mmCIF file of C-alpha atoms and ligand atoms in Angstrom:
data_model
loop_
_atom_site.group_PDB
_atom_site.id
_atom_site.type_symbol
_atom_site.label_atom_id
_atom_site.label_comp_id
_atom_site.label_asym_id
_atom_site.label_seq_id
_atom_site.Cartn_x
_atom_site.Cartn_y
_atom_site.Cartn_z
ATOM 1 C CA MET A 1 0.061 -0.125 -0.032
ATOM 2 C CA VAL A 2 1.130 3.381 -0.784
ATOM 3 C CA CYS A 3 0.138 5.904 1.205
ATOM 4 C CA MET A 4 0.271 9.552 0.722
ATOM 5 C CA ASP A 5 2.126 10.995 3.486
ATOM 6 C CA VAL A 6 4.819 8.223 3.411
ATOM 7 C CA ILE A 7 8.427 10.031 3.627
ATOM 8 C CA LYS A 8 11.499 8.651 2.231
ATOM 9 C CA THR A 9 14.802 9.880 3.521
ATOM 10 C CA SER A 10 18.410 8.439 4.102
ATOM 11 C CA GLY A 11 19.974 8.405 7.390
ATOM 12 C CA VAL A 12 22.345 6.390 9.819
ATOM 13 C CA VAL A 13 20.869 4.126 12.675
ATOM 14 C CA ILE A 14 22.943 5.873 15.702
ATOM 15 C CA ARG A 15 20.956 4.173 18.400
ATOM 16 C CA ARG A 16 18.843 0.608 18.400
ATOM 17 C CA THR A 17 17.063 -0.571 21.047
ATOM 18 C CA LYS A 18 15.174 -3.800 21.532
ATOM 19 C CA VAL A 19 11.511 -3.624 22.760
ATOM 20 C CA LYS A 20 9.131 -6.487 23.085
ATOM 21 C CA ASP A 21 9.344 -9.645 20.290
ATOM 22 C CA ASN A 22 11.227 -8.572 17.488
ATOM 23 C CA ASP A 23 10.705 -5.000 17.425
ATOM 24 C CA LEU A 24 13.261 -2.463 17.358
ATOM 25 C CA MET A 25 13.245 1.581 18.725
ATOM 26 C CA LEU A 26 15.793 3.328 16.531
ATOM 27 C CA THR A 27 16.991 6.775 16.365
ATOM 28 C CA ILE A 28 18.127 7.569 13.262
ATOM 29 C CA PHE A 29 20.122 10.800 12.104
ATOM 30 C CA THR A 30 18.789 11.518 8.553
ATOM 31 C CA LYS A 31 19.429 13.837 5.705
ATOM 32 C CA ASP A 32 16.690 16.219 5.763
ATOM 33 C CA MET A 33 14.765 15.553 9.160
ATOM 34 C CA GLY A 34 17.601 16.049 12.012
ATOM 35 C CA VAL A 35 17.778 12.999 14.386
ATOM 36 C CA ILE A 36 14.417 11.164 14.435
ATOM 37 C CA ARG A 37 12.668 8.291 16.305
ATOM 38 C CA ALA A 38 11.379 5.302 14.352
ATOM 39 C CA SER A 39 9.855 2.220 15.347
ATOM 40 C CA ALA A 40 10.769 -0.868 13.145
ATOM 41 C CA ARG A 41 8.134 -3.928 13.677
ATOM 42 C CA GLY A 42 9.749 -7.025 13.501
ATOM 43 C CA ALA A 43 13.070 -5.916 12.445
ATOM 44 C CA ARG A 44 14.723 -8.235 14.691
ATOM 45 C CA GLY A 45 13.416 -10.932 13.075
ATOM 46 C CA PHE A 46 15.937 -13.442 11.225
ATOM 47 C CA LYS A 47 15.426 -12.905 7.412
ATOM 48 C CA ASN A 48 12.754 -9.804 8.071
ATOM 49 C CA LYS A 49 12.731 -7.519 5.065
ATOM 50 C CA LEU A 50 13.847 -4.598 7.316
ATOM 51 C CA SER A 51 16.959 -6.228 9.180
ATOM 52 C CA ALA A 52 20.040 -5.307 7.280
ATOM 53 C CA GLY A 53 18.991 -1.794 6.873
ATOM 54 C CA THR A 54 18.162 -1.384 10.854
ATOM 55 C CA ALA A 55 21.367 -2.627 12.120
ATOM 56 C CA LEU A 56 23.284 -0.763 14.312
ATOM 57 C CA PHE A 57 25.290 1.976 12.412
ATOM 58 C CA ALA A 58 23.571 1.162 8.882
ATOM 59 C CA TYR A 59 23.287 3.910 6.599
ATOM 60 C CA SER A 60 19.813 3.458 4.776
ATOM 61 C CA GLU A 61 17.283 4.542 2.808
ATOM 62 C CA PHE A 62 13.973 4.632 4.848
ATOM 63 C CA LEU A 63 10.309 4.883 4.233
ATOM 64 C CA LEU A 64 8.732 6.323 6.958
ATOM 65 C CA TYR A 65 4.986 6.884 8.216
ATOM 66 C CA PRO A 66 4.421 9.916 10.712
ATOM 67 C CA GLY A 67 3.243 7.973 13.859
ATOM 68 C CA LYS A 68 1.627 9.488 16.937
ATOM 69 C CA GLU A 69 5.018 9.932 18.854
ATOM 70 C CA VAL A 70 7.483 8.015 16.434
ATOM 71 C CA TYR A 71 7.831 7.463 13.078
ATOM 72 C CA LYS A 72 7.284 3.864 11.970
ATOM 73 C CA VAL A 73 9.784 2.437 9.577
ATOM 74 C CA ASN A 74 7.932 0.695 6.606
ATOM 75 C CA GLY A 75 10.763 -0.086 4.360
ATOM 76 C CA CYS A 76 14.369 0.419 4.181
ATOM 77 C CA GLU A 77 17.277 -0.211 1.802
ATOM 78 C CA LEU A 78 20.688 -1.052 2.933
ATOM 79 C CA LEU A 79 23.398 1.695 1.411
ATOM 80 C CA GLU A 80 26.282 1.058 3.300
ATOM 81 C CA SER A 81 26.772 -1.029 6.571
ATOM 82 C CA PHE A 82 29.719 0.367 8.298
ATOM 83 C CA TYR A 83 30.035 -3.507 9.381
ATOM 84 C CA SER A 84 33.694 -3.381 10.116
ATOM 85 C CA LEU A 85 33.167 -0.847 12.635
ATOM 86 C CA THR A 86 31.789 -3.680 14.669
ATOM 87 C CA SER A 87 34.979 -6.088 14.254
ATOM 88 C CA ASN A 88 37.556 -3.603 16.191
ATOM 89 C CA ILE A 89 36.769 -2.356 19.624
ATOM 90 C CA GLU A 90 38.397 0.977 19.172
ATOM 91 C CA ARG A 91 37.019 1.651 16.335
ATOM 92 C CA LEU A 92 33.741 0.824 17.735
ATOM 93 C CA ALA A 93 34.434 3.096 20.696
ATOM 94 C CA PHE A 94 35.292 6.027 18.664
ATOM 95 C CA ALA A 95 32.213 5.700 16.200
ATOM 96 C CA THR A 96 29.408 5.278 19.217
ATOM 97 C CA TYR A 97 31.169 8.399 21.178
ATOM 98 C CA ILE A 98 30.468 10.489 17.982
ATOM 99 C CA ALA A 99 27.162 9.128 17.536
ATOM 100 C CA ASP A 100 26.603 9.706 20.880
ATOM 101 C CA LEU A 101 27.186 13.176 20.684
ATOM 102 C CA THR A 102 25.279 14.132 17.600
ATOM 103 C CA GLY A 103 22.199 12.298 18.856
ATOM 104 C CA TYR A 104 22.499 14.503 22.084
ATOM 105 C CA VAL A 105 23.095 17.937 20.402
ATOM 106 C CA ILE A 106 20.909 17.462 17.229
ATOM 107 C CA GLN A 107 17.218 17.859 17.183
ATOM 108 C CA GLU A 108 14.438 16.568 15.074
ATOM 109 C CA GLU A 109 13.630 18.642 11.887
ATOM 110 C CA ALA A 110 17.081 20.319 12.196
ATOM 111 C CA GLU A 111 18.533 21.257 8.486
ATOM 112 C CA THR A 112 21.416 18.428 8.535
ATOM 113 C CA GLU A 113 22.287 17.189 5.189
ATOM 114 C CA ARG A 114 25.844 18.910 5.095
ATOM 115 C CA LEU A 115 26.557 17.556 8.771
ATOM 116 C CA LEU A 116 25.449 14.149 7.836
ATOM 117 C CA SER A 117 27.935 14.265 4.879
ATOM 118 C CA LEU A 118 30.672 14.879 7.432
ATOM 119 C CA PHE A 119 29.542 12.080 9.715
ATOM 120 C CA LEU A 120 29.468 9.678 7.043
ATOM 121 C CA ASN A 121 33.040 10.934 5.991
ATOM 122 C CA THR A 122 33.983 10.344 9.669
ATOM 123 C CA PHE A 123 32.452 6.926 9.652
ATOM 124 C CA TYR A 124 34.219 5.778 6.606
ATOM 125 C CA LEU A 125 37.499 6.620 8.710
ATOM 126 C CA PHE A 126 36.911 5.045 11.476
ATOM 127 C CA ALA A 127 36.045 1.851 9.629
ATOM 128 C CA HIS A 128 38.433 1.784 7.351
ATOM 129 C CA TRP A 129 41.362 4.380 7.717
ATOM 130 C CA GLY A 130 45.093 3.267 8.997
ATOM 131 C CA GLY A 131 45.713 6.356 10.645
ATOM 132 C CA GLU A 132 45.396 8.351 13.943
ATOM 133 C CA LEU A 133 41.863 8.146 14.406
ATOM 134 C CA ARG A 134 41.787 10.484 17.614
ATOM 135 C CA THR A 135 42.690 13.208 14.589
ATOM 136 C CA VAL A 136 39.527 12.531 13.056
ATOM 137 C CA LYS A 137 37.347 12.340 16.516
ATOM 138 C CA CYS A 138 39.202 15.992 16.555
ATOM 139 C CA VAL A 139 37.993 17.129 13.084
ATOM 140 C CA TYR A 140 34.443 15.907 13.484
ATOM 141 C CA GLU A 141 34.127 17.484 17.258
ATOM 142 C CA LEU A 142 35.647 20.991 15.908
ATOM 143 C CA LYS A 143 33.126 20.789 12.642
ATOM 144 C CA LEU A 144 30.200 19.866 14.907
ATOM 145 C CA LEU A 145 30.903 22.710 17.039
ATOM 146 C CA GLU A 146 31.044 24.938 14.015
ATOM 147 C CA PHE A 147 27.600 23.579 12.511
ATOM 148 C CA LEU A 148 26.173 24.270 16.097
ATOM 149 C CA GLY A 149 27.477 28.120 15.922
ATOM 150 C CA PHE A 150 30.015 27.424 18.642
ATOM 151 C CA ALA A 151 33.273 27.439 16.365
ATOM 152 C CA PRO A 152 36.159 28.947 18.877
ATOM 153 C CA CYS A 153 37.828 32.254 17.390
ATOM 154 C CA VAL A 154 41.296 31.072 16.063
ATOM 155 C CA THR A 155 41.938 34.060 13.918
ATOM 156 C CA GLU A 156 42.492 36.651 16.565
ATOM 157 C CA CYS A 157 42.209 37.371 20.166
ATOM 158 C CA VAL A 158 38.910 36.715 21.093
ATOM 159 C CA ALA A 159 38.285 39.543 23.642
ATOM 160 C CA CYS A 160 39.809 42.498 21.723
ATOM 161 C CA GLY A 161 40.823 41.254 18.233
ATOM 162 C CA ASN A 162 44.537 41.575 18.753
ATOM 163 C CA GLU A 163 46.491 39.002 15.926
ATOM 164 C CA GLU A 164 49.096 38.056 18.332
ATOM 165 C CA THR A 165 47.421 35.448 20.036
ATOM 166 C CA ALA A 166 49.643 32.902 21.749
ATOM 167 C CA PHE A 167 46.762 31.375 24.499
ATOM 168 C CA PHE A 168 43.670 29.336 23.972
ATOM 169 C CA SER A 169 40.915 29.530 26.253
ATOM 170 C CA PRO A 170 38.035 26.752 26.033
ATOM 171 C CA ALA A 171 35.581 29.291 28.691
ATOM 172 C CA GLU A 172 36.459 32.454 26.333
ATOM 173 C CA GLY A 173 35.781 30.500 23.229
ATOM 174 C CA GLY A 174 39.031 31.213 21.469
ATOM 175 C CA THR A 175 42.455 32.100 21.360
ATOM 176 C CA LEU A 176 43.625 35.154 23.652
ATOM 177 C CA CYS A 177 46.270 37.753 23.513
ATOM 178 C CA ALA A 178 48.870 38.105 26.468
ATOM 179 C CA ASP A 179 47.322 41.045 27.713
ATOM 180 C CA CYS A 180 43.591 39.489 27.911
ATOM 181 C CA ARG A 181 44.881 36.252 29.346
ATOM 182 C CA GLN A 182 46.095 38.102 31.883
ATOM 183 C CA GLU A 183 43.263 40.199 32.641
ATOM 184 C CA LEU A 184 41.101 37.262 32.604
ATOM 185 C CA SER A 185 43.344 34.592 34.002
ATOM 186 C CA SER A 186 41.887 32.267 31.623
ATOM 187 C CA GLY A 187 43.685 29.667 29.054
ATOM 188 C CA ARG A 188 46.760 27.976 28.480
ATOM 189 C CA GLU A 189 49.316 28.961 25.854
ATOM 190 C CA ILE A 190 48.949 27.221 22.072
ATOM 191 C CA SER A 191 51.941 26.147 19.950
ATOM 192 C CA GLU A 192 51.787 27.794 16.508
ATOM 193 C CA SER A 193 51.151 24.523 14.879
ATOM 194 C CA CYS A 194 48.317 23.264 17.208
ATOM 195 C CA LEU A 195 46.794 26.760 16.185
ATOM 196 C CA SER A 196 47.208 26.158 12.597
ATOM 197 C CA ALA A 197 45.589 22.974 12.499
ATOM 198 C CA MET A 198 42.456 24.528 14.256
ATOM 199 C CA ARG A 199 42.742 26.825 11.703
ATOM 200 C CA TYR A 200 43.140 24.621 8.777
ATOM 201 C CA VAL A 201 40.183 22.416 10.023
ATOM 202 C CA LEU A 202 38.046 25.616 10.444
ATOM 203 C CA SER A 203 38.753 27.029 7.066
ATOM 204 C CA SER A 204 38.668 24.017 4.914
ATOM 205 C CA GLU A 205 35.396 22.249 2.991
ATOM 206 C CA ASP A 206 34.336 19.496 5.122
ATOM 207 C CA LYS A 207 35.961 16.559 2.914
ATOM 208 C CA LYS A 208 39.302 18.181 3.057
ATOM 209 C CA ALA A 209 39.476 18.851 6.686
ATOM 210 C CA PHE A 210 40.568 15.524 7.748
ATOM 211 C CA ALA A 211 43.998 15.732 5.708
ATOM 212 C CA PHE A 212 46.654 16.451 7.748
ATOM 213 C CA ARG A 213 48.819 14.695 10.391
ATOM 214 C CA LEU A 214 49.923 15.857 13.491
ATOM 215 C CA SER A 215 52.826 14.568 16.234
ATOM 216 C CA GLU A 216 51.703 13.123 19.245
ATOM 217 C CA VAL A 217 52.476 16.081 21.030
ATOM 218 C CA VAL A 218 50.616 18.311 18.965
ATOM 219 C CA LEU A 219 47.551 16.329 19.035
ATOM 220 C CA GLU A 220 47.199 15.410 22.473
ATOM 221 C CA GLU A 221 47.319 19.790 22.645
ATOM 222 C CA MET A 222 44.386 19.788 20.403
ATOM 223 C CA GLU A 223 42.659 17.348 21.944
ATOM 224 C CA SER A 224 43.032 19.209 25.076
ATOM 225 C CA PHE A 225 41.538 22.206 23.748
ATOM 226 C CA VAL A 226 38.546 20.796 21.645
ATOM 227 C CA SER A 227 37.344 18.552 24.602
ATOM 228 C CA GLY A 228 37.781 21.691 26.581
ATOM 229 C CA MET A 229 35.069 23.544 23.802
ATOM 230 C CA ILE A 230 32.997 20.203 24.017
ATOM 231 C CA SER A 231 32.422 20.509 27.829
ATOM 232 C CA GLU A 232 31.934 24.620 27.837
ATOM 233 C CA CYS A 233 29.236 24.213 24.788
ATOM 234 C CA ILE A 234 27.622 20.875 25.512
ATOM 235 C CA ASP A 235 27.571 20.558 29.208
ATOM 236 C CA HIS A 236 26.675 16.369 29.168
ATOM 237 C CA ASP A 237 28.816 13.472 30.426
ATOM 238 C CA PHE A 238 29.017 11.213 27.506
ATOM 239 C CA TYR A 239 29.283 7.188 29.050
ATOM 240 C CA SER A 240 30.492 6.712 25.604
ATOM 241 C CA LEU A 241 33.256 9.213 25.957
ATOM 242 C CA THR A 242 34.476 7.841 29.133
ATOM 243 C CA TYR A 243 34.407 4.102 27.645
ATOM 244 C CA LEU A 244 37.111 5.303 24.813
ATOM 245 C CA ASN A 245 39.293 7.072 27.051
ATOM 246 C CA THR A 246 39.579 3.940 29.028
ATOM 247 C CA ILE A 247 40.187 2.065 25.868
ATOM 248 C CA LEU A 248 42.725 4.615 24.739
ATOM 249 C CA GLY A 249 44.271 4.673 28.139
ATOM 250 C CA LYS A 250 43.465 8.347 29.005
HETATM 251 ZN ZN1 ZN B 1 43.098 40.467 23.785
#
């Protein structure tokens, strides 16, 4: 049966909860409807037509009916499974945190096509890339902050506009000159390499934003400033982040 108000959209299953019998409750990060919740009846059943497309982290095209409280999945076609994420505990932990973070900050009906595309690039790297995944996480977090309107100021002193900036303060939302740092007594010294990396990420197109490498020292510095910004702007403790840090030995 084809109903008039059936909605077709693509998205990633970012959370998947088992409900009674063979049913699932899904949280889907969609291309054009933000983050939504949808029920999928019978999807846990072996050979069910919905099972492949409703797996955790599956990127699928969905046919949805609006329900009273949540959408109902009427059909779905798997586009990309990101299956290799589930075969490696570290890759899975990175993906779970990024999915949690995104699901927490993105509302229903947000305009999210650009962010979904960045999210898919990030997931692709988490699933397949042989490089340092902590860099990928930092880039996504910075770009997410930018998407939310919380991008740190990295081109001048956030307090006075001075272009000589050797300090960074997550609480003030960006770089500081020596005078403002002293006056505000906030922030720490930032290296030229770390500042260049943050400027690069915030000024490049999404697809090119991952194309750089950092030394371990500079990466640690960037992680600390970016996670400081995330804590300032998004006041929430993510269990998945604590878990990821445990796996990484932090
Ligand atoms: Zn200043």
